[in-house]
């Protein structure tokens, strides 16, 4: 039985949708990432509606033919449709063009083939969430990032446009203002295009060896860099004073726009949201509020000049990046239409601002938060911002009453004992040596899929994760000892560089794999290549010297012949500025000994919030955990990817590990249709029309949360007339 939390909410639904907002723009196609510059995931199409949605059937399936089940490959792409052609990406980062009415392939571009042989070992198998398109007459181009490169591809032929950049590509390491050649730089989200200007963010490492996340703009014709906005300000720039170390800009990384952009084309304002500064979990070497990390930025799209900003987390030590680009919305308040921008956060907040001035639509107050920390050198912000409206779309603190009631009694008692030993009483508790419950969790609250917005009603839709994580700090010994062996050095370097993801016992944590018996898969040479190139969520570690990589290999691969040999490092002090005194023991969800969530369901929800009033319209569980023998109600499930809203009264969403694709009534939250996909769809659907027929397409890549990997894009439509 699906549970909908509405109270007396449904009584007001008719009035809300009657009052609504006047729709001024027609959103009939899907020409760019998330559908439009406004980033609202909305379609004006209504052939498929609440009355006939149950008749949807598979119209076509496109197989990319390159899923990698052994490495849990994914497809997170939200494909675009231009002139009847769909463009998207594959698990192995190929770009494709297919007929959007039939799924028939036109071409594929393999970025690996564009690299010289000596550079192929450094290709990063990153995830891609979308591509960008620019056209003028016969000159039609598709832009996307694969590995460390931004590619420009001829939309008709699938070949590189050699007049752009270096034979059709730009190295994203270049033009950041400092040498980051050996650091991890790629992009998971596409650029946004304003006229002939292409604005680009990046994904960087979250460790101390991180490149800065400065925002850059390029000429779409030549690839020439036009402007740069320093997200870690340089001397003389506003925000520089928020870093206590005057040299922080020289070595601190992060503060990057990894989730894409929104654009008010009429005003020429581009909006982006930044992540935390690195290192994510300790800020003793970056004291201060750290602008422009964790910020919503409004920039002049032509020049990159700052118009206004808002920081939602001061001095972030919780990895609370703003996880998605903002939605450009219109809010009716006090009898006026306010063209606004809305962001959803991992903490469960929604913040809204006037697009031009940055003035909050609803008041924001700075509230005192805990400042105690047992990590030497750390200094937390005394306050954090809280919006007065809308109310949080999820709970923000756990108590013992929230422990999972469906656990076996012995397991429940074990969970309760652990809970009592952790820091639990506030969502802004410091990361600690005893372990801190992080809730809302590392992936939200809101996550990278972002919210959807209905311009007819003024309602914002947010799918949320409700999962607790345990983050425990551990001191690091960064100093080499006399007569250190490769094994001892390898263990020390593993803790500093690898333990965060793979855990102290090498058994993996969160979604990161175990390294036990990895020597069966990798030989020393291939392991060294992996360390230097990275793969998917794993960054490259090219900053490590050969002797350091060799020491790590001796430990991880159990190379007994190398372990007792002396570790000799002739340049041991070069990177002292990047060393931090603490790491964390892993990204660990708060689970029972059986592997079930320690907290009570629902673990995933779908929420509808009226931005005109700031009030919740409805809330329902989203998904079901197929591995949990739960009670009578659906458990909800962790979800990654977003919904789309249609004029036909529907909300479409996949996103869950149970592999379902669902359609809900957008007014009431009632489930109207669901189908099982070939693999879970951790992506955002696309909605478009061709030859009078409406299609809804979802990428079925799976792979996340140990689900099966897939290689398909599946299109649904009503039966042909």
XYZ file of C-alpha atoms in Angstrom:
721
model
C 0.000 0.000 0.000
C 1.481 3.359 -1.035
C 1.238 5.970 1.690
C 0.424 9.592 0.844
C 0.878 12.189 3.579
C -1.629 14.928 2.811
C -3.746 15.712 5.876
C -6.218 18.332 4.744
C -3.942 19.367 1.897
C -6.039 17.904 -0.924
C -8.932 20.211 -0.064
C -6.867 23.120 -1.353
C -5.556 21.444 -4.491
C -8.312 22.657 -6.823
C -7.960 26.225 -5.586
C -4.201 26.125 -5.963
C -4.308 24.948 -9.543
C -7.070 27.414 -10.417
C -5.105 30.326 -8.935
C -1.812 29.196 -10.470
C 0.532 31.213 -12.618
C -0.056 32.268 -16.173
C 2.058 30.149 -18.480
C 3.953 32.434 -20.867
C 6.239 30.054 -22.727
C 5.636 26.918 -24.734
C 7.893 24.015 -23.678
C 7.145 21.488 -26.416
C 10.635 20.167 -27.142
C 13.709 19.030 -25.235
C 16.496 21.042 -26.891
C 18.865 21.122 -23.942
C 19.837 19.521 -20.643
C 16.821 19.347 -18.296
C 14.634 20.692 -21.118
C 15.195 24.453 -21.036
C 17.380 27.345 -19.885
C 15.086 27.640 -16.866
C 16.057 24.140 -15.705
C 12.486 23.333 -14.657
C 12.032 19.875 -16.283
C 8.661 20.886 -17.719
C 6.856 19.914 -20.947
C 3.810 21.639 -22.474
C 2.805 18.396 -24.191
C -0.477 16.818 -23.136
C -1.209 13.951 -25.538
C -0.360 11.620 -22.653
C -2.527 12.552 -19.693
C -3.978 11.198 -16.472
C -6.707 9.384 -18.374
C -4.586 7.434 -20.856
C -1.172 7.129 -19.212
C -1.875 3.459 -18.448
C -1.815 2.798 -22.188
C 1.862 3.756 -22.537
C 4.001 1.136 -24.206
C 7.576 0.804 -25.409
C 7.948 2.671 -28.701
C 11.625 1.825 -29.227
C 14.774 0.786 -27.382
C 18.296 1.882 -28.248
C 21.209 -0.240 -27.019
C 24.587 1.497 -26.728
C 26.367 -1.877 -26.675
C 29.041 -0.901 -24.127
C 27.733 -1.575 -20.619
C 30.441 -2.660 -18.179
C 28.803 -4.786 -15.491
C 32.105 -5.728 -13.847
C 32.738 -2.051 -13.054
C 29.100 -1.078 -12.367
C 28.855 1.261 -15.352
C 26.040 3.807 -15.408
C 24.121 6.114 -17.733
C 23.043 9.300 -15.963
C 22.371 11.210 -19.180
C 19.322 13.369 -19.866
C 19.357 13.285 -23.708
C 18.410 16.238 -25.911
C 16.373 16.281 -29.142
C 17.109 18.639 -32.046
C 15.283 18.455 -35.400
C 14.150 14.885 -34.778
C 17.607 13.665 -33.686
C 18.420 12.576 -30.124
C 21.916 13.113 -28.728
C 23.176 11.381 -25.599
C 26.062 9.471 -24.058
C 26.884 5.833 -23.369
C 28.338 4.067 -20.306
C 31.848 4.343 -21.796
C 31.457 8.025 -22.620
C 30.732 7.712 -26.329
C 28.466 10.327 -27.874
C 25.627 9.116 -30.078
C 22.990 10.464 -32.463
C 19.821 8.455 -33.106
C 16.501 8.978 -34.853
C 14.259 10.190 -32.014
C 11.178 8.537 -33.575
C 12.670 5.067 -34.081
C 15.850 4.789 -31.987
C 17.835 3.956 -35.126
C 21.495 4.915 -34.746
C 22.993 7.585 -37.021
C 26.521 7.688 -35.580
C 28.665 7.205 -32.505
C 31.751 9.191 -31.499
C 34.356 7.482 -29.316
C 36.529 10.058 -27.490
C 39.158 7.414 -26.784
C 39.974 7.316 -30.491
C 40.773 11.040 -30.490
C 43.659 10.662 -28.034
C 47.292 9.950 -28.760
C 48.363 6.542 -27.506
C 50.550 8.019 -24.765
C 47.533 9.903 -23.372
C 44.972 7.111 -23.461
C 46.128 5.746 -20.121
C 44.966 8.993 -18.510
C 41.421 8.926 -19.877
C 38.910 9.237 -17.030
C 35.775 7.114 -17.409
C 33.550 9.789 -15.853
C 29.761 9.871 -15.815
C 27.989 12.276 -18.156
C 24.603 13.759 -17.298
C 24.019 15.519 -20.591
C 25.257 17.349 -23.667
C 24.830 20.845 -25.129
C 23.882 21.958 -28.655
C 24.655 25.074 -30.683
C 23.639 25.732 -34.278
C 23.741 28.447 -36.907
C 22.622 27.472 -40.393
C 24.558 24.420 -41.522
C 27.048 24.766 -38.652
C 25.595 22.490 -35.958
C 27.653 21.394 -32.971
C 27.301 19.159 -29.927
C 29.487 19.805 -26.878
C 30.177 17.357 -24.069
C 32.915 16.405 -21.620
C 34.652 13.034 -21.635
C 37.673 12.483 -19.453
C 39.487 15.809 -18.944
C 38.373 17.155 -22.322
C 35.492 19.262 -23.607
C 34.692 18.036 -27.121
C 33.096 19.872 -30.046
C 31.393 17.429 -32.431
C 29.722 18.032 -35.784
C 26.062 17.205 -35.099
C 25.513 15.826 -38.611
C 28.595 13.621 -38.977
C 29.774 12.735 -35.470
C 33.282 13.996 -36.295
C 35.324 16.496 -34.291
C 35.176 20.129 -35.411
C 38.915 20.595 -35.817
C 38.753 24.394 -35.886
C 37.644 24.311 -32.247
C 40.372 24.201 -29.589
C 43.047 21.579 -30.208
C 41.611 19.573 -33.096
C 38.128 19.562 -31.649
C 38.734 19.531 -27.921
C 39.804 21.659 -24.949
C 41.796 20.315 -22.012
C 39.891 21.407 -18.899
C 43.154 21.512 -16.952
C 44.169 24.588 -18.933
C 43.306 28.170 -18.027
C 42.660 27.788 -14.290
C 45.474 30.129 -13.293
C 47.716 27.595 -11.591
C 49.392 24.331 -12.540
C 46.829 21.534 -12.123
C 48.148 19.232 -14.852
C 48.501 16.317 -12.429
C 45.155 16.876 -10.685
C 41.712 15.426 -11.395
C 39.581 17.673 -13.614
C 36.564 16.609 -15.666
C 32.876 17.542 -15.972
C 29.759 15.508 -15.263
C 27.270 18.173 -16.433
C 27.200 19.943 -19.799
C 27.919 23.625 -20.444
C 25.164 26.159 -21.016
C 25.237 28.412 -24.075
C 24.386 32.125 -24.308
C 24.678 33.351 -27.888
C 28.194 32.396 -28.955
C 29.403 32.052 -25.360
C 29.663 28.637 -23.714
C 29.842 28.607 -19.904
C 31.456 25.599 -18.241
C 31.848 24.149 -14.763
C 33.922 21.163 -13.639
C 34.090 18.195 -11.345
C 37.287 18.062 -9.270
C 38.745 15.910 -6.524
C 37.228 16.201 -3.041
C 40.520 15.481 -1.281
C 43.202 17.996 -0.376
C 44.847 17.653 -3.804
C 41.981 19.352 -5.623
C 41.977 21.765 -8.514
C 40.070 25.042 -8.039
C 36.540 25.026 -9.418
C 36.675 28.345 -11.246
C 33.897 28.974 -13.800
C 35.038 29.614 -17.367
C 33.454 30.785 -20.604
C 34.581 29.865 -24.121
C 33.854 30.980 -27.655
C 31.698 28.297 -29.314
C 33.494 28.768 -32.650
C 37.146 28.687 -31.607
C 37.236 27.344 -28.065
C 39.106 30.446 -26.895
C 38.634 31.160 -23.188
C 36.704 34.426 -22.820
C 36.450 34.938 -19.079
C 36.986 33.251 -15.726
C 35.225 33.729 -12.395
C 37.390 32.758 -9.433
C 35.220 30.724 -7.068
C 38.171 30.903 -4.676
C 38.864 34.654 -4.829
C 42.275 36.076 -5.586
C 43.757 39.098 -3.759
C 41.734 42.242 -4.406
C 38.577 40.348 -5.360
C 35.392 40.422 -3.236
C 35.225 37.372 -0.978
C 39.008 37.105 -0.562
C 38.599 38.364 3.021
C 36.468 35.314 3.939
C 39.592 33.116 3.914
C 41.824 33.580 6.959
C 44.881 32.266 5.110
C 45.826 34.931 2.526
C 47.472 32.211 0.415
C 44.457 29.876 0.341
C 43.765 30.626 -3.329
C 47.153 29.139 -4.192
C 46.414 25.624 -2.920
C 42.750 25.165 -1.861
C 40.536 23.468 -4.442
C 36.884 22.692 -4.957
C 34.124 25.342 -4.820
C 33.177 24.031 -8.250
C 29.963 24.112 -10.281
C 29.610 20.393 -11.012
C 25.809 20.331 -11.384
C 25.299 22.590 -14.402
C 23.789 26.028 -14.939
C 20.529 27.902 -15.499
C 20.171 30.947 -17.723
C 17.892 33.979 -17.787
C 18.487 34.657 -21.471
C 16.421 37.873 -21.505
C 18.611 39.450 -18.837
C 21.871 37.709 -19.717
C 22.289 36.250 -16.223
C 23.730 32.783 -15.689
C 23.186 30.976 -12.386
C 25.299 28.184 -10.930
C 25.708 26.468 -7.582
C 29.090 25.546 -6.140
C 30.290 22.645 -4.058
C 32.292 22.688 -0.865
C 35.941 23.644 -0.669
C 38.450 20.813 -0.329
C 39.286 18.889 1.785
C 35.582 18.127 2.318
C 35.727 16.921 5.920
C 38.282 19.173 7.579
C 38.664 22.934 7.291
C 41.562 23.716 9.591
C 43.686 24.736 6.611
C 40.905 26.914 5.118
C 39.472 28.792 8.107
C 36.766 31.364 7.447
C 33.415 31.287 5.643
C 35.119 30.283 2.370
C 33.379 32.244 -0.378
C 32.390 31.222 -2.993
C 32.080 27.614 -1.846
C 28.501 26.366 -1.244
C 27.080 29.386 -3.051
C 24.358 30.241 -5.508
C 26.058 32.617 -7.945
C 24.410 35.039 -10.373
C 26.918 36.138 -13.023
C 26.809 38.384 -16.079
C 26.890 35.793 -18.871
C 28.886 38.079 -21.178
C 31.628 39.063 -18.758
C 31.557 36.647 -15.812
C 31.161 39.547 -13.384
C 29.417 38.756 -10.106
C 25.916 40.240 -9.796
C 24.962 38.660 -6.464
C 25.556 35.542 -4.395
C 24.109 33.568 -1.513
C 26.047 31.088 0.628
C 23.860 28.340 2.075
C 26.581 26.713 4.229
C 29.351 28.691 5.924
C 32.696 26.863 6.210
C 31.302 23.549 4.997
C 32.836 20.442 6.610
C 29.886 18.137 5.814
C 30.099 17.846 1.994
C 26.824 19.774 1.725
C 27.291 21.016 -1.854
C 24.252 22.640 -3.406
C 23.531 19.543 -5.508
C 21.792 20.914 -8.605
C 21.460 23.979 -10.763
C 18.702 26.359 -9.643
C 15.222 26.432 -11.146
C 14.029 29.726 -12.638
C 10.480 30.183 -11.389
C 7.738 32.796 -10.968
C 6.303 33.289 -7.493
C 3.046 35.119 -6.721
C 3.499 36.981 -3.447
C 1.605 39.943 -2.054
C -0.258 40.316 -5.327
C 2.892 40.540 -7.439
C 4.673 38.176 -9.807
C 8.301 37.777 -8.745
C 10.644 36.255 -11.301
C 12.743 34.190 -8.957
C 15.364 31.494 -8.645
C 14.896 28.470 -6.359
C 17.465 26.021 -5.018
C 16.945 22.755 -3.181
C 19.632 21.571 -0.769
C 21.001 18.403 0.746
C 19.819 19.662 4.139
C 16.171 19.667 3.010
C 15.799 23.437 2.589
C 14.383 25.434 -0.322
C 15.756 28.949 -0.773
C 14.136 31.443 -3.173
C 15.505 34.767 -4.462
C 14.644 37.585 -6.824
C 16.571 36.782 -10.009
C 17.987 40.284 -10.469
C 18.631 41.580 -6.943
C 19.222 38.362 -5.024
C 16.760 39.528 -2.355
C 15.142 36.524 -0.629
C 11.486 36.021 -1.551
C 10.946 34.561 1.911
C 13.084 35.770 4.806
C 16.268 33.939 5.741
C 17.587 34.002 9.303
C 21.011 33.117 10.653
C 20.598 30.671 13.537
C 23.231 29.619 16.092
C 24.616 26.121 15.496
C 27.028 23.878 17.456
C 30.650 25.009 17.330
C 32.366 22.355 19.463
C 34.863 20.163 17.633
C 37.462 17.676 18.805
C 39.503 18.095 15.619
C 42.597 20.183 16.309
C 42.795 23.366 14.261
C 39.151 23.305 13.166
C 36.898 26.314 13.740
C 33.228 26.096 12.773
C 30.877 28.903 11.819
C 28.756 30.131 14.720
C 25.624 30.408 12.567
C 24.030 28.914 9.466
C 21.183 30.289 7.283
C 17.627 28.928 7.637
C 14.732 29.927 5.356
C 11.478 30.918 7.086
C 9.544 29.451 4.129
C 9.112 27.012 2.535
C 9.343 24.587 5.428
C 11.942 21.793 5.072
C 10.750 19.024 2.758
C 12.165 16.354 5.103
C 13.067 15.803 8.741
C 16.474 17.135 9.757
C 17.285 15.322 12.995
C 17.082 11.749 14.223
C 16.126 10.476 17.659
C 15.883 6.951 19.047
C 12.230 6.910 17.973
C 13.437 6.990 14.355
C 15.287 3.663 14.582
C 13.960 1.092 12.116
C 11.104 -0.780 13.849
C 11.252 -3.684 11.372
C 14.727 -4.839 12.415
C 15.107 -8.071 14.396
C 15.254 -7.206 18.088
C 18.916 -8.156 18.565
C 19.862 -6.064 15.567
C 17.744 -3.146 16.738
C 19.466 -3.188 20.126
C 22.844 -3.170 18.411
C 21.805 -0.180 16.311
C 20.504 1.657 19.375
C 23.790 1.087 21.207
C 25.742 2.463 18.273
C 23.370 5.412 17.930
C 23.936 6.382 21.555
C 27.697 6.469 21.016
C 27.559 8.842 18.030
C 27.022 12.592 17.912
C 23.370 12.842 16.899
C 21.607 15.918 18.267
C 22.072 18.445 15.426
C 22.525 18.382 11.653
C 25.432 20.826 11.987
C 27.394 18.786 14.531
C 31.084 18.671 13.718
C 32.567 15.566 12.159
C 34.150 13.850 15.151
C 36.578 11.195 16.327
C 33.695 9.279 17.953
C 31.607 9.348 14.760
C 28.829 11.740 13.748
C 25.435 10.845 12.325
C 25.057 12.952 9.178
C 21.359 13.436 8.526
C 20.089 14.549 6.087
C 22.692 12.355 4.480
C 25.614 12.884 2.133
C 23.354 12.541 -0.934
C 20.511 14.599 0.507
C 17.736 15.505 0.982
C 17.806 16.855 -2.539
C 20.388 15.388 -4.910
C 21.859 16.094 -8.345
C 18.646 15.406 -10.255
C 17.252 18.680 -8.951
C 13.679 19.929 -8.621
C 10.952 20.164 -11.253
C 8.651 23.146 -11.523
C 5.174 23.574 -12.985
C 4.722 27.117 -14.368
C 0.944 26.585 -14.521
C 0.532 26.073 -10.784
C 3.670 27.438 -9.145
C 4.403 24.055 -7.579
C 7.941 22.763 -7.123
C 8.500 18.992 -7.011
C 11.453 17.519 -5.117
C 12.452 13.867 -4.843
C 14.447 13.341 -1.664
C 16.684 10.771 -0.033
C 16.074 10.059 3.644
C 19.154 8.097 4.647
C 21.560 8.560 7.573
C 25.324 8.212 7.229
C 28.123 7.832 9.775
C 31.248 9.921 9.278
C 34.120 9.337 11.673
C 37.377 11.270 11.602
C 40.720 9.596 12.169
C 44.111 11.250 12.749
C 46.728 10.831 10.033
C 50.450 10.364 10.423
C 51.778 12.349 7.493
C 55.417 12.058 8.453
C 57.689 9.425 7.059
C 59.489 7.406 9.705
C 63.113 6.379 9.663
C 63.800 3.116 7.836
C 60.215 2.927 6.576
C 59.425 -0.068 4.379
C 57.208 -0.072 1.292
C 54.515 -1.820 3.322
C 54.611 0.784 6.103
C 54.655 3.658 3.621
C 51.894 2.016 1.596
C 49.664 1.706 4.659
C 50.311 5.355 5.595
C 49.654 6.613 2.058
C 46.553 4.432 1.722
C 45.069 6.072 4.828
C 45.801 9.549 3.499
C 44.560 8.984 -0.061
C 42.327 5.913 -0.329
C 40.743 5.136 3.043
C 37.996 7.754 2.682
C 36.366 5.701 -0.073
C 37.627 2.160 0.470
C 37.618 2.101 4.321
C 40.440 1.295 6.706
C 39.938 -2.462 6.227
C 39.861 -2.061 2.408
C 36.368 -3.599 2.319
C 34.803 -0.521 0.726
C 32.259 1.950 2.065
C 29.057 3.494 0.787
C 28.966 2.892 -2.966
C 32.731 2.409 -3.206
C 34.029 -1.112 -3.888
C 36.078 -3.470 -1.764
C 39.765 -3.834 -2.591
C 40.049 -7.277 -1.029
C 41.591 -9.692 -3.559
C 42.000 -6.866 -6.078
C 45.318 -8.438 -7.072
C 43.236 -10.981 -9.009
C 42.069 -8.171 -11.275
C 45.077 -5.851 -11.469
C 48.753 -6.441 -12.019
C 51.267 -3.834 -10.763
C 51.453 -2.090 -14.151
C 47.683 -1.865 -14.683
C 47.161 -0.803 -11.065
C 49.681 2.002 -11.526
C 47.781 3.140 -14.627
C 44.549 3.125 -12.616
C 46.107 5.322 -9.924
C 47.260 7.822 -12.528
C 44.096 7.910 -14.639
C 41.219 7.312 -12.227
C 37.951 5.674 -13.219
C 34.369 6.903 -12.853
C 33.998 8.089 -9.217
C 37.677 7.440 -8.521
C 39.853 10.522 -9.161
C 43.327 10.322 -10.640
C 46.276 10.372 -8.239
C 48.895 11.662 -10.632
C 50.196 13.959 -7.899
C 51.616 10.884 -6.168
C 55.208 10.134 -7.066
C 56.183 6.811 -8.593
C 57.749 5.571 -5.340
C 54.532 6.416 -3.466
C 52.327 4.625 -5.981
C 54.654 1.636 -5.815
C 54.349 1.568 -2.010
C 50.543 1.698 -2.172
C 50.565 -1.130 -4.727
C 52.752 -3.284 -2.477
C 50.135 -2.929 0.265
C 46.892 -3.122 -1.742
C 48.041 -5.862 -4.134
C 49.819 -7.839 -1.391
C 53.133 -7.898 -3.270
C 55.195 -9.741 -0.683
C 58.456 -9.324 -2.598
C 58.166 -5.515 -2.523
C 56.715 -4.953 0.948
C 59.934 -5.350 3.021
C 62.061 -3.203 0.711
C 63.057 0.253 2.008
C 60.856 3.167 1.011
C 63.101 5.896 -0.352
C 61.470 9.244 -1.148
C 63.920 11.980 -2.101
C 61.260 14.715 -2.319
C 59.147 14.132 0.765
C 58.319 17.738 1.696
C 57.163 19.085 -1.648
C 53.425 18.741 -0.975
C 53.272 19.649 2.734
C 50.788 22.456 2.036
C 48.266 19.866 0.830
C 48.540 17.562 3.831
C 45.731 17.582 6.391
C 45.882 16.034 9.865
C 42.653 14.024 9.560
C 40.829 11.760 7.172
C 37.613 9.789 7.557
C 37.322 6.032 7.894
C 34.872 5.790 4.979
C 31.569 6.852 3.460
C 29.351 4.623 5.579
C 25.593 4.511 5.626
C 24.030 3.892 9.025
C 23.047 0.244 8.535
C 22.147 -2.770 10.651
C 24.341 -5.869 10.689
C 22.064 -7.345 8.000
C 22.747 -4.365 5.771
C 19.304 -2.774 6.237
C 18.915 0.972 6.917
C 19.145 1.682 10.640
C 16.460 4.353 10.430
C 12.772 3.835 9.796
C 11.270 4.156 6.319
C 10.421 5.922 4.123
C 13.927 6.174 2.652
C 12.800 8.080 -0.403
C 9.990 10.581 -0.843
C 8.415 12.733 -3.514
C 7.295 16.185 -2.380
C 5.114 18.904 -3.921
C 5.552 22.437 -2.537
C 3.506 25.476 -3.544
C 6.082 28.269 -3.954
C 3.310 30.899 -3.900
C 2.496 30.033 -0.288
C 5.546 28.090 0.859
C 3.246 25.246 1.915
C 3.445 21.510 1.290
C 0.762 20.287 -1.124
C 1.443 16.563 -0.866
C 4.142 14.038 0.044
C 4.348 10.366 -0.927
C 6.849 7.557 -0.718
C 8.984 7.056 -3.808
C 10.103 3.563 -4.696
C 10.536 0.396 -2.731
C 13.695 -1.313 -1.514
C 13.451 -4.802 -3.035
C 15.940 -6.239 -0.539
C 14.128 -5.238 2.642
C 11.360 -7.432 4.139
C 9.422 -4.399 5.351
C 5.941 -3.923 6.714
C 2.671 -3.260 4.946
C 3.684 0.050 3.368
C 6.190 0.807 0.640
C 9.572 1.565 2.121
C 10.598 4.305 -0.264
C 14.060 4.015 -1.783
C 17.166 6.088 -2.307
C 16.821 7.857 -5.618
C 19.141 9.539 -8.120
C 17.849 11.516 -11.089
C 14.902 13.882 -11.349
C 11.270 14.031 -12.404
C 9.644 15.765 -15.343
C 6.261 17.509 -15.252
C 3.807 17.680 -18.160
C 0.788 19.789 -19.059
C -1.074 16.485 -19.254
C -1.213 16.448 -15.446
C 1.632 13.974 -14.959
C 4.917 13.641 -13.119
C 7.288 11.029 -14.575
C 10.229 9.704 -12.577
C 12.495 6.638 -12.475
C 15.515 7.215 -10.162
C 14.961 4.300 -7.731
C 16.951 1.099 -7.196
C 13.838 -1.056 -7.692
C 14.138 -0.330 -11.420
C 10.632 1.102 -11.882
C 9.542 3.985 -14.091
C 6.487 5.713 -12.631
C 3.864 8.315 -13.489
C 2.051 10.218 -10.720
C -0.879 12.589 -10.811
C 0.912 15.899 -10.297
C -2.060 17.409 -8.419
C -2.580 14.652 -5.864
C 0.530 12.460 -5.808
C -1.489 9.379 -6.751
C 0.467 6.674 -8.582
C -1.137 6.119 -11.997
C 1.323 3.905 -13.906
C 4.551 2.008 -13.410
C 6.703 -0.305 -15.475
C 9.874 -2.293 -14.825
C 12.880 -1.052 -16.791
C 15.700 -3.210 -18.222
C 17.966 -1.628 -15.580
C 17.341 1.124 -13.023
C 17.037 4.583 -14.549
C 19.324 6.831 -12.506
C 18.700 9.759 -14.822
C 16.157 12.429 -15.723
C 13.596 11.615 -18.463
C 13.202 13.655 -21.652
C 9.809 14.514 -23.164
C 9.286 15.567 -26.792
C 6.951 15.303 -29.781
C 7.578 14.042 -33.307
C 4.993 13.689 -36.077
C 2.208 14.410 -33.604
C 3.276 11.671 -31.184
C 4.546 12.320 -27.635
C 7.548 10.361 -26.372
C 9.005 9.949 -22.890
C 12.583 8.600 -22.854
C 14.636 7.363 -19.914
C 18.251 6.143 -19.800
C 18.461 2.711 -18.160
C 22.084 2.463 -17.072
C 21.762 0.990 -13.563
C 25.056 0.282 -11.814
C 24.558 2.555 -8.832
C 23.925 1.000 -5.399
C 25.145 -2.360 -6.717
C 22.264 -2.716 -9.158
C 22.667 -4.348 -12.534
C 24.260 -2.227 -15.247
C 22.391 -1.546 -18.476
C 23.065 -0.076 -21.914
C 19.643 1.080 -23.074
C 17.543 4.161 -23.676
C 13.850 3.266 -23.670
C 11.143 5.439 -25.274
C 7.495 5.173 -24.230
C 4.492 6.418 -26.201
C 0.801 5.740 -26.652
C -0.122 3.106 -29.254
C 0.143 4.385 -32.821
C -3.135 5.665 -34.204
